[in-house]
Short mmCIF file of C-alpha atoms in Angstrom, two decimals:
data_model
loop_
_atom_site.label_atom_id
_atom_site.label_comp_id
_atom_site.label_asym_id
_atom_site.label_seq_id
_atom_site.Cartn_x
_atom_site.Cartn_y
_atom_site.Cartn_z
CA MET A 1 17.36 -3.15 -13.43
CA THR A 2 15.93 -6.64 -13.20
CA LYS A 3 15.65 -8.94 -16.18
CA PRO A 4 11.81 -9.00 -16.17
CA LEU A 5 11.71 -5.20 -16.13
CA GLU A 6 14.19 -5.06 -19.01
CA GLN A 7 12.00 -7.48 -20.97
CA ALA A 8 8.88 -5.45 -20.25
CA ILE A 9 10.53 -2.22 -21.36
CA ALA A 10 11.83 -3.87 -24.52
CA ARG A 11 8.29 -4.94 -25.40
CA VAL A 12 6.85 -1.52 -24.59
CA LYS A 13 9.44 0.10 -26.88
CA GLN A 14 7.89 -1.80 -29.79
CA LEU A 15 4.46 -0.25 -29.21
CA PRO A 16 3.16 2.96 -30.77
CA GLU A 17 3.95 6.13 -28.79
CA THR A 18 0.37 6.56 -27.60
CA GLU A 19 0.40 3.09 -26.05
CA GLN A 20 3.84 3.72 -24.55
CA ASP A 21 2.50 6.89 -22.96
CA ALA A 22 -0.53 5.04 -21.59
CA ILE A 23 1.64 2.33 -20.04
CA ALA A 24 4.02 4.94 -18.62
CA ALA A 25 1.07 6.76 -17.05
CA LEU A 26 -0.14 3.51 -15.46
CA ILE A 27 3.29 2.74 -14.04
CA LEU A 28 3.75 6.26 -12.67
CA GLU A 29 0.27 6.22 -11.16
CA GLU A 30 0.99 2.88 -9.47
CA LEU A 31 4.29 4.17 -8.05
CA GLU A 32 2.62 7.31 -6.72
CA ASP A 33 -0.18 5.23 -5.20
CA GLU A 34 2.35 2.98 -3.44
CA ALA A 35 4.14 6.05 -2.07
CA ARG A 36 0.84 7.42 -0.73
CA TRP A 37 0.02 4.10 0.96
CA ASP A 38 3.52 3.90 2.47
CA LYS A 39 3.14 7.42 3.86
CA ALA A 40 -0.36 6.73 5.18
CA PHE A 41 0.72 3.53 6.95
CA ALA A 42 3.81 5.20 8.40
CA GLN A 43 1.65 7.95 9.87
CA SER A 44 -1.02 5.57 11.13
CA HIS A 45 1.34 3.40 13.18
CA ASP A 46 1.19 5.67 16.24
CA VAL A 47 -2.59 5.94 16.04
CA LEU A 48 -2.98 2.16 15.72
CA ALA A 49 -0.63 1.57 18.65
CA GLU A 50 -2.65 4.01 20.76
CA LEU A 51 -5.93 2.30 19.82
CA ALA A 52 -4.48 -1.12 20.58
CA GLY A 53 -3.27 0.09 23.97
CA ALA A 54 -6.70 1.51 24.78
CA ALA A 55 -8.38 -1.76 23.77
CA LEU A 56 -6.03 -3.80 25.94
CA ALA A 57 -6.62 -1.48 28.90
CA GLU A 58 -10.39 -1.82 28.50
CA ASP A 59 -10.05 -5.61 28.37
CA GLN A 60 -7.85 -5.69 31.47
CA ALA A 61 -10.36 -3.45 33.27
CA GLY A 62 -13.11 -5.96 32.49
CA LEU A 63 -14.98 -3.58 30.21
CA CYS A 64 -15.13 -5.98 27.25
CA ASP A 65 -17.71 -8.64 26.54
CA THR A 66 -16.72 -12.15 25.53
CA LEU A 67 -18.01 -13.16 22.12
CA SER A 68 -19.55 -16.57 21.75
CA LEU A 69 -19.20 -17.67 18.18
#
């Protein structure tokens, strides 16, 4: 465990149980959210690679317009 995490837990231990539970819920929710994002990005890699390949093929075939910004 890292030093900052140890310090955070030490401070949380000093709080009333209801606040400890609220902080625990926030941490668990954040960890679950990160896991969902990791899973979503892992699954989307193939789709993104396919879309990129299609876009490059369209460009090479001259089917894209040049943007003038």
